[in-house]
Amino acid sequence: MSQLEVDGAPLTYDDEGPRDGGGTPLVFVHGWTANRRRWDHQVAHFAQTRRVVRFDLRGHGESGGAGVRTVAELAQDLVALLDHLGIERCVLVGHSMGGMIAQTVALSHPGRVERMILVNSIARMTYSRGRGLLMAASTLVPFKLFVAANIQRAFAPGFPREEIRRYVESSADTPREVVMTLYGAMRAFDVLDRVGEIKAPTLMIHGYYDIQLPVRQMLRMAKAYPDATVRILDAGHELPVEKPAELTAAIDAFVG
């Protein structure tokens, strides 16, 4: 574990695996209210043969800082980390909001992204009128209930309740300001009209039962990409922990 200070925020990261050979470095970016541990299975596998980097987003996990209002600001943190580590080109792997960050970097710094893997992520947040009203109303309940309602529904039916409870508690440890401002940032995120500019080969892996970011929204995004491969797995929104081995195998096949 190491730390880098970016604009007054200490960002905690792990930089593992061999530096010589093994292919382009893999950089993992977690999602909203999560932390870098979401990628434990993938890091344990890939760090045996290649350089692997993961970090806690600003205000998440063991990183400090708050006040960011847009996905673009989080993308700037990621670029600062890549600069610090001397990584000129990488394979970006982003889950949910992390996939939004990855797409932002691919658009603003295309030369830095060799390939991209988007896990349960989309390019534009779209709500039906009914769901929009429901989500707006949920922000009026006590903070921990708001977090619990969002995290519980992220898992596919049948996922162990004790495990879900553990992830709810972990998410609720994220500072309220960070949770709520980045919730707004995700709702405002929209690069769908620009993803045709992303030339990096992209793998989109999605859970069939994802009701947070439904499959149909991902497919709409995939149609706009010049070079996209789609995989649908039997899971919900939390693929890295619901189906870790299957996700790792899919990434491994894509990056070779």
mmCIF file of C-alpha atoms in Angstrom:
data_model
loop_
_atom_site.group_PDB
_atom_site.id
_atom_site.type_symbol
_atom_site.label_atom_id
_atom_site.label_comp_id
_atom_site.label_asym_id
_atom_site.label_seq_id
_atom_site.Cartn_x
_atom_site.Cartn_y
_atom_site.Cartn_z
ATOM 1 C CA MET A 1 0.000 0.000 0.000
ATOM 2 C CA SER A 2 1.294 3.452 -0.949
ATOM 3 C CA GLN A 3 -0.116 6.974 -1.045
ATOM 4 C CA LEU A 4 0.048 9.884 -3.466
ATOM 5 C CA GLU A 5 -1.264 13.346 -2.639
ATOM 6 C CA VAL A 6 -3.306 14.904 -5.444
ATOM 7 C CA ASP A 7 -4.768 18.377 -4.927
ATOM 8 C CA GLY A 8 -4.672 17.959 -1.169
ATOM 9 C CA ALA A 9 -6.157 14.446 -1.116
ATOM 10 C CA PRO A 10 -4.067 11.406 -0.165
ATOM 11 C CA LEU A 11 -4.885 8.634 -2.650
ATOM 12 C CA THR A 12 -4.104 5.113 -1.459
ATOM 13 C CA TYR A 13 -3.017 2.626 -4.102
ATOM 14 C CA ASP A 14 -1.436 -0.785 -4.669
ATOM 15 C CA ASP A 15 1.165 -1.330 -7.379
ATOM 16 C CA GLU A 16 1.910 -5.042 -7.726
ATOM 17 C CA GLY A 17 3.353 -7.591 -10.106
ATOM 18 C CA PRO A 18 6.446 -7.718 -12.330
ATOM 19 C CA ARG A 19 7.587 -4.582 -14.132
ATOM 20 C CA ASP A 20 9.443 -6.414 -16.910
ATOM 21 C CA GLY A 21 7.407 -8.266 -19.488
ATOM 22 C CA GLY A 22 3.960 -9.686 -18.904
ATOM 23 C CA GLY A 23 2.156 -7.209 -21.118
ATOM 24 C CA THR A 24 0.658 -3.756 -20.663
ATOM 25 C CA PRO A 25 -0.154 -2.806 -17.032
ATOM 26 C CA LEU A 26 -3.699 -3.393 -15.846
ATOM 27 C CA VAL A 27 -5.307 -0.538 -13.899
ATOM 28 C CA PHE A 28 -8.478 -1.292 -11.917
ATOM 29 C CA VAL A 29 -10.975 1.422 -10.947
ATOM 30 C CA HIS A 30 -13.757 0.613 -8.464
ATOM 31 C CA GLY A 31 -17.243 2.091 -8.311
ATOM 32 C CA TRP A 32 -19.375 4.361 -6.150
ATOM 33 C CA THR A 33 -19.121 3.734 -2.360
ATOM 34 C CA ALA A 34 -16.786 0.769 -2.936
ATOM 35 C CA ASN A 35 -12.999 0.497 -2.559
ATOM 36 C CA ARG A 36 -10.012 -1.120 -4.231
ATOM 37 C CA ARG A 37 -10.644 -4.450 -2.433
ATOM 38 C CA ARG A 38 -13.472 -5.117 -4.899
ATOM 39 C CA TRP A 39 -10.718 -6.324 -7.221
ATOM 40 C CA ASP A 40 -9.044 -8.828 -4.863
ATOM 41 C CA HIS A 41 -9.697 -11.849 -7.072
ATOM 42 C CA GLN A 42 -8.531 -10.142 -10.255
ATOM 43 C CA VAL A 43 -5.406 -8.631 -8.674
ATOM 44 C CA ALA A 44 -4.374 -11.961 -7.092
ATOM 45 C CA HIS A 45 -4.594 -13.588 -10.523
ATOM 46 C CA PHE A 46 -3.023 -10.981 -12.786
ATOM 47 C CA ALA A 47 -0.249 -9.760 -10.456
ATOM 48 C CA GLN A 48 1.444 -13.132 -10.854
ATOM 49 C CA THR A 49 2.421 -12.294 -14.420
ATOM 50 C CA ARG A 50 2.000 -8.566 -15.075
ATOM 51 C CA ARG A 51 1.965 -5.157 -13.416
ATOM 52 C CA VAL A 52 -1.361 -4.391 -11.739
ATOM 53 C CA VAL A 53 -2.473 -1.104 -10.168
ATOM 54 C CA ARG A 54 -5.607 -0.398 -8.146
ATOM 55 C CA PHE A 55 -6.505 2.538 -5.935
ATOM 56 C CA ASP A 56 -9.173 3.947 -3.653
ATOM 57 C CA LEU A 57 -11.012 6.821 -5.280
ATOM 58 C CA ARG A 58 -10.964 10.180 -3.531
ATOM 59 C CA GLY A 59 -13.063 9.943 -0.364
ATOM 60 C CA HIS A 60 -13.382 6.153 -0.586
ATOM 61 C CA GLY A 61 -11.696 3.349 1.307
ATOM 62 C CA GLU A 62 -8.330 4.468 2.657
ATOM 63 C CA SER A 63 -8.098 7.589 0.484
ATOM 64 C CA GLY A 64 -8.896 11.028 1.843
ATOM 65 C CA GLY A 65 -10.474 14.037 0.242
ATOM 66 C CA ALA A 66 -13.916 15.192 -0.784
ATOM 67 C CA GLY A 67 -15.455 18.005 -2.747
ATOM 68 C CA VAL A 68 -15.251 16.497 -6.227
ATOM 69 C CA ARG A 69 -18.450 17.125 -8.150
ATOM 70 C CA THR A 70 -17.893 15.427 -11.498
ATOM 71 C CA VAL A 71 -16.660 12.154 -12.928
ATOM 72 C CA ALA A 72 -14.102 14.202 -14.883
ATOM 73 C CA GLU A 73 -12.448 15.295 -11.632
ATOM 74 C CA LEU A 74 -12.058 11.666 -10.568
ATOM 75 C CA ALA A 75 -10.560 10.927 -13.985
ATOM 76 C CA GLN A 76 -7.965 13.641 -13.358
ATOM 77 C CA ASP A 77 -6.959 11.833 -10.152
ATOM 78 C CA LEU A 78 -6.455 8.643 -12.151
ATOM 79 C CA VAL A 79 -4.298 10.387 -14.753
ATOM 80 C CA ALA A 80 -2.226 11.964 -11.961
ATOM 81 C CA LEU A 81 -1.638 8.482 -10.508
ATOM 82 C CA LEU A 82 -0.601 7.099 -13.905
ATOM 83 C CA ASP A 83 1.833 9.993 -14.311
ATOM 84 C CA HIS A 84 3.256 9.397 -10.849
ATOM 85 C CA LEU A 85 3.802 5.691 -11.578
ATOM 86 C CA GLY A 86 5.299 6.346 -15.008
ATOM 87 C CA ILE A 87 2.569 4.367 -16.790
ATOM 88 C CA GLU A 88 2.256 5.807 -20.276
ATOM 89 C CA ARG A 89 -0.152 3.191 -21.600
ATOM 90 C CA CYS A 90 -2.440 0.770 -19.800
ATOM 91 C CA VAL A 91 -5.457 -1.507 -19.931
ATOM 92 C CA LEU A 92 -8.204 0.241 -17.947
ATOM 93 C CA VAL A 93 -10.743 -1.865 -16.066
ATOM 94 C CA GLY A 94 -13.631 0.063 -14.498
ATOM 95 C CA HIS A 95 -16.669 -1.114 -12.566
ATOM 96 C CA SER A 96 -19.856 0.991 -12.610
ATOM 97 C CA MET A 97 -18.741 4.571 -11.830
ATOM 98 C CA GLY A 98 -15.198 3.309 -12.389
ATOM 99 C CA GLY A 99 -16.211 2.516 -15.964
ATOM 100 C CA MET A 100 -17.443 6.075 -16.346
ATOM 101 C CA ILE A 101 -14.041 7.267 -15.159
ATOM 102 C CA ALA A 102 -12.314 4.897 -17.597
ATOM 103 C CA GLN A 103 -14.349 6.211 -20.544
ATOM 104 C CA THR A 104 -13.552 9.779 -19.543
ATOM 105 C CA VAL A 105 -9.817 9.009 -19.577
ATOM 106 C CA ALA A 106 -10.129 7.177 -22.904
ATOM 107 C CA LEU A 107 -11.742 10.290 -24.400
ATOM 108 C CA SER A 108 -9.418 12.882 -22.845
ATOM 109 C CA HIS A 109 -6.162 10.867 -23.099
ATOM 110 C CA PRO A 110 -6.714 8.296 -25.872
ATOM 111 C CA GLY A 111 -3.022 7.490 -26.176
ATOM 112 C CA ARG A 112 -2.941 6.243 -22.584
ATOM 113 C CA VAL A 113 -5.535 3.480 -23.076
ATOM 114 C CA GLU A 114 -4.543 0.385 -25.029
ATOM 115 C CA ARG A 115 -7.685 -1.560 -24.191
ATOM 116 C CA MET A 116 -10.639 -1.011 -21.906
ATOM 117 C CA ILE A 117 -12.924 -3.285 -19.900
ATOM 118 C CA LEU A 118 -16.230 -1.839 -18.674
ATOM 119 C CA VAL A 119 -17.893 -3.906 -15.941
ATOM 120 C CA ASN A 120 -21.556 -3.093 -15.298
ATOM 121 C CA SER A 121 -21.066 0.415 -16.647
ATOM 122 C CA ILE A 122 -22.752 2.760 -19.104
ATOM 123 C CA ALA A 123 -22.074 5.986 -20.994
ATOM 124 C CA ARG A 124 -25.299 7.785 -20.074
ATOM 125 C CA MET A 125 -27.458 7.460 -16.970
ATOM 126 C CA THR A 126 -31.075 7.106 -18.063
ATOM 127 C CA TYR A 127 -34.069 6.762 -15.744
ATOM 128 C CA SER A 128 -37.678 6.101 -16.570
ATOM 129 C CA ARG A 129 -40.014 8.693 -15.084
ATOM 130 C CA GLY A 130 -41.113 6.272 -12.374
ATOM 131 C CA ARG A 131 -37.605 5.230 -11.400
ATOM 132 C CA GLY A 132 -36.425 8.826 -11.493
ATOM 133 C CA LEU A 133 -39.107 9.808 -8.990
ATOM 134 C CA LEU A 134 -38.249 6.809 -6.802
ATOM 135 C CA MET A 135 -34.543 7.629 -6.770
ATOM 136 C CA ALA A 136 -35.191 11.298 -6.065
ATOM 137 C CA ALA A 137 -37.434 10.323 -3.145
ATOM 138 C CA SER A 138 -34.780 7.958 -1.781
ATOM 139 C CA THR A 139 -32.426 10.891 -1.188
ATOM 140 C CA LEU A 140 -34.891 12.231 1.393
ATOM 141 C CA VAL A 141 -34.584 9.232 3.733
ATOM 142 C CA PRO A 142 -31.839 8.927 6.406
ATOM 143 C CA PHE A 143 -28.382 8.503 4.886
ATOM 144 C CA LYS A 144 -27.803 4.891 5.963
ATOM 145 C CA LEU A 145 -31.186 3.863 4.609
ATOM 146 C CA PHE A 146 -30.345 5.564 1.314
ATOM 147 C CA VAL A 147 -27.070 3.620 1.071
ATOM 148 C CA ALA A 148 -28.675 0.336 2.124
ATOM 149 C CA ALA A 149 -31.491 0.701 -0.426
ATOM 150 C CA ASN A 150 -29.023 1.281 -3.253
ATOM 151 C CA ILE A 151 -26.529 -1.441 -2.320
ATOM 152 C CA GLN A 152 -29.047 -4.176 -1.513
ATOM 153 C CA ARG A 153 -30.666 -3.886 -4.921
ATOM 154 C CA ALA A 154 -27.280 -4.168 -6.632
ATOM 155 C CA PHE A 155 -27.035 -7.922 -6.107
ATOM 156 C CA ALA A 156 -28.777 -10.656 -8.072
ATOM 157 C CA PRO A 157 -31.520 -12.690 -6.378
ATOM 158 C CA GLY A 158 -30.083 -15.418 -4.184
ATOM 159 C CA PHE A 159 -26.804 -13.730 -3.247
ATOM 160 C CA PRO A 160 -26.080 -14.439 0.462
ATOM 161 C CA ARG A 161 -27.746 -11.901 2.752
ATOM 162 C CA GLU A 162 -24.802 -11.837 5.152
ATOM 163 C CA GLU A 163 -22.483 -10.872 2.316
ATOM 164 C CA ILE A 164 -24.855 -8.126 1.178
ATOM 165 C CA ARG A 165 -25.037 -6.784 4.734
ATOM 166 C CA ARG A 166 -21.240 -6.605 4.854
ATOM 167 C CA TYR A 167 -21.093 -4.563 1.645
ATOM 168 C CA VAL A 168 -23.872 -2.261 2.864
ATOM 169 C CA GLU A 169 -21.907 -1.531 6.052
ATOM 170 C CA SER A 170 -18.723 -0.912 4.086
ATOM 171 C CA SER A 171 -20.481 1.485 1.706
ATOM 172 C CA ALA A 172 -22.075 3.377 4.594
ATOM 173 C CA ASP A 173 -18.564 4.136 5.896
ATOM 174 C CA THR A 174 -18.022 6.380 2.868
ATOM 175 C CA PRO A 175 -18.534 10.018 3.956
ATOM 176 C CA ARG A 176 -22.027 11.352 3.286
ATOM 177 C CA GLU A 177 -20.729 14.302 1.247
ATOM 178 C CA VAL A 178 -18.782 11.989 -1.043
ATOM 179 C CA VAL A 179 -21.705 9.599 -1.487
ATOM 180 C CA MET A 180 -24.251 12.265 -2.289
ATOM 181 C CA THR A 181 -22.136 14.504 -4.521
ATOM 182 C CA LEU A 182 -20.909 11.565 -6.594
ATOM 183 C CA TYR A 183 -24.441 10.190 -6.805
ATOM 184 C CA GLY A 184 -25.277 13.460 -8.501
ATOM 185 C CA ALA A 185 -22.155 13.213 -10.668
ATOM 186 C CA MET A 186 -23.224 9.819 -11.968
ATOM 187 C CA ARG A 187 -26.721 11.032 -12.733
ATOM 188 C CA ALA A 188 -25.212 13.908 -14.730
ATOM 189 C CA PHE A 189 -22.662 11.736 -16.552
ATOM 190 C CA ASP A 190 -23.239 11.561 -20.306
ATOM 191 C CA VAL A 191 -20.637 10.739 -22.959
ATOM 192 C CA LEU A 192 -22.886 8.572 -25.130
ATOM 193 C CA ASP A 193 -22.646 10.944 -28.071
ATOM 194 C CA ARG A 194 -18.846 10.807 -27.916
ATOM 195 C CA VAL A 195 -18.010 7.122 -27.388
ATOM 196 C CA GLY A 196 -17.670 6.652 -31.129
ATOM 197 C CA GLU A 197 -14.356 8.475 -30.701
ATOM 198 C CA ILE A 198 -12.969 5.676 -28.493
ATOM 199 C CA LYS A 199 -10.823 3.503 -30.740
ATOM 200 C CA ALA A 200 -9.404 1.229 -28.029
ATOM 201 C CA PRO A 201 -10.844 -2.299 -28.239
ATOM 202 C CA THR A 202 -13.391 -2.509 -25.427
ATOM 203 C CA LEU A 203 -14.913 -5.431 -23.554
ATOM 204 C CA MET A 204 -18.288 -4.765 -21.912
ATOM 205 C CA ILE A 205 -19.201 -7.289 -19.228
ATOM 206 C CA HIS A 206 -22.604 -6.950 -17.619
ATOM 207 C CA GLY A 207 -24.792 -8.826 -15.180
ATOM 208 C CA TYR A 208 -28.094 -10.011 -16.610
ATOM 209 C CA TYR A 209 -29.897 -9.059 -13.383
ATOM 210 C CA ASP A 210 -28.366 -5.591 -13.077
ATOM 211 C CA ILE A 211 -31.234 -3.254 -12.210
ATOM 212 C CA GLN A 212 -28.941 -0.374 -11.238
ATOM 213 C CA LEU A 213 -27.611 0.034 -14.771
ATOM 214 C CA PRO A 214 -29.794 -2.242 -16.924
ATOM 215 C CA VAL A 215 -28.368 -4.375 -19.712
ATOM 216 C CA ARG A 216 -30.368 -2.494 -22.361
ATOM 217 C CA GLN A 217 -28.501 0.712 -21.484
ATOM 218 C CA MET A 218 -25.160 -1.045 -21.886
ATOM 219 C CA LEU A 219 -26.249 -2.483 -25.263
ATOM 220 C CA ARG A 220 -27.226 0.980 -26.434
ATOM 221 C CA MET A 221 -23.715 2.110 -25.546
ATOM 222 C CA ALA A 222 -22.096 -0.911 -27.219
ATOM 223 C CA LYS A 223 -23.781 -0.068 -30.536
ATOM 224 C CA ALA A 224 -22.042 3.318 -30.518
ATOM 225 C CA TYR A 225 -18.535 1.910 -29.960
ATOM 226 C CA PRO A 226 -16.320 1.237 -32.994
ATOM 227 C CA ASP A 227 -14.781 -1.911 -31.438
ATOM 228 C CA ALA A 228 -16.825 -3.494 -28.651
ATOM 229 C CA THR A 229 -17.201 -7.055 -27.416
ATOM 230 C CA VAL A 230 -20.135 -7.841 -25.123
ATOM 231 C CA ARG A 231 -20.406 -10.544 -22.439
ATOM 232 C CA ILE A 232 -23.495 -11.096 -20.293
ATOM 233 C CA LEU A 233 -23.046 -13.081 -17.068
ATOM 234 C CA ASP A 234 -25.564 -14.555 -14.645
ATOM 235 C CA ALA A 235 -25.218 -11.869 -11.966
ATOM 236 C CA GLY A 236 -26.425 -8.483 -10.797
ATOM 237 C CA HIS A 237 -24.573 -5.174 -10.632
ATOM 238 C CA GLU A 238 -21.701 -6.371 -8.418
ATOM 239 C CA LEU A 239 -19.911 -8.697 -10.838
ATOM 240 C CA PRO A 240 -16.464 -8.387 -9.187
ATOM 241 C CA VAL A 241 -17.794 -10.037 -6.025
ATOM 242 C CA GLU A 242 -20.781 -12.000 -7.346
ATOM 243 C CA LYS A 243 -18.873 -13.848 -10.081
ATOM 244 C CA PRO A 244 -15.177 -13.102 -9.437
ATOM 245 C CA ALA A 245 -13.710 -16.156 -11.197
ATOM 246 C CA GLU A 246 -15.879 -15.719 -14.297
ATOM 247 C CA LEU A 247 -15.017 -12.033 -14.487
ATOM 248 C CA THR A 248 -11.302 -12.759 -14.144
ATOM 249 C CA ALA A 249 -11.481 -15.386 -16.900
ATOM 250 C CA ALA A 250 -13.292 -12.979 -19.243
ATOM 251 C CA ILE A 251 -10.700 -10.241 -18.657
ATOM 252 C CA ASP A 252 -7.864 -12.739 -19.092
ATOM 253 C CA ALA A 253 -9.228 -13.931 -22.430
ATOM 254 C CA PHE A 254 -9.633 -10.354 -23.654
ATOM 255 C CA VAL A 255 -6.174 -9.080 -22.687
ATOM 256 C CA GLY A 256 -4.396 -12.260 -23.720
#
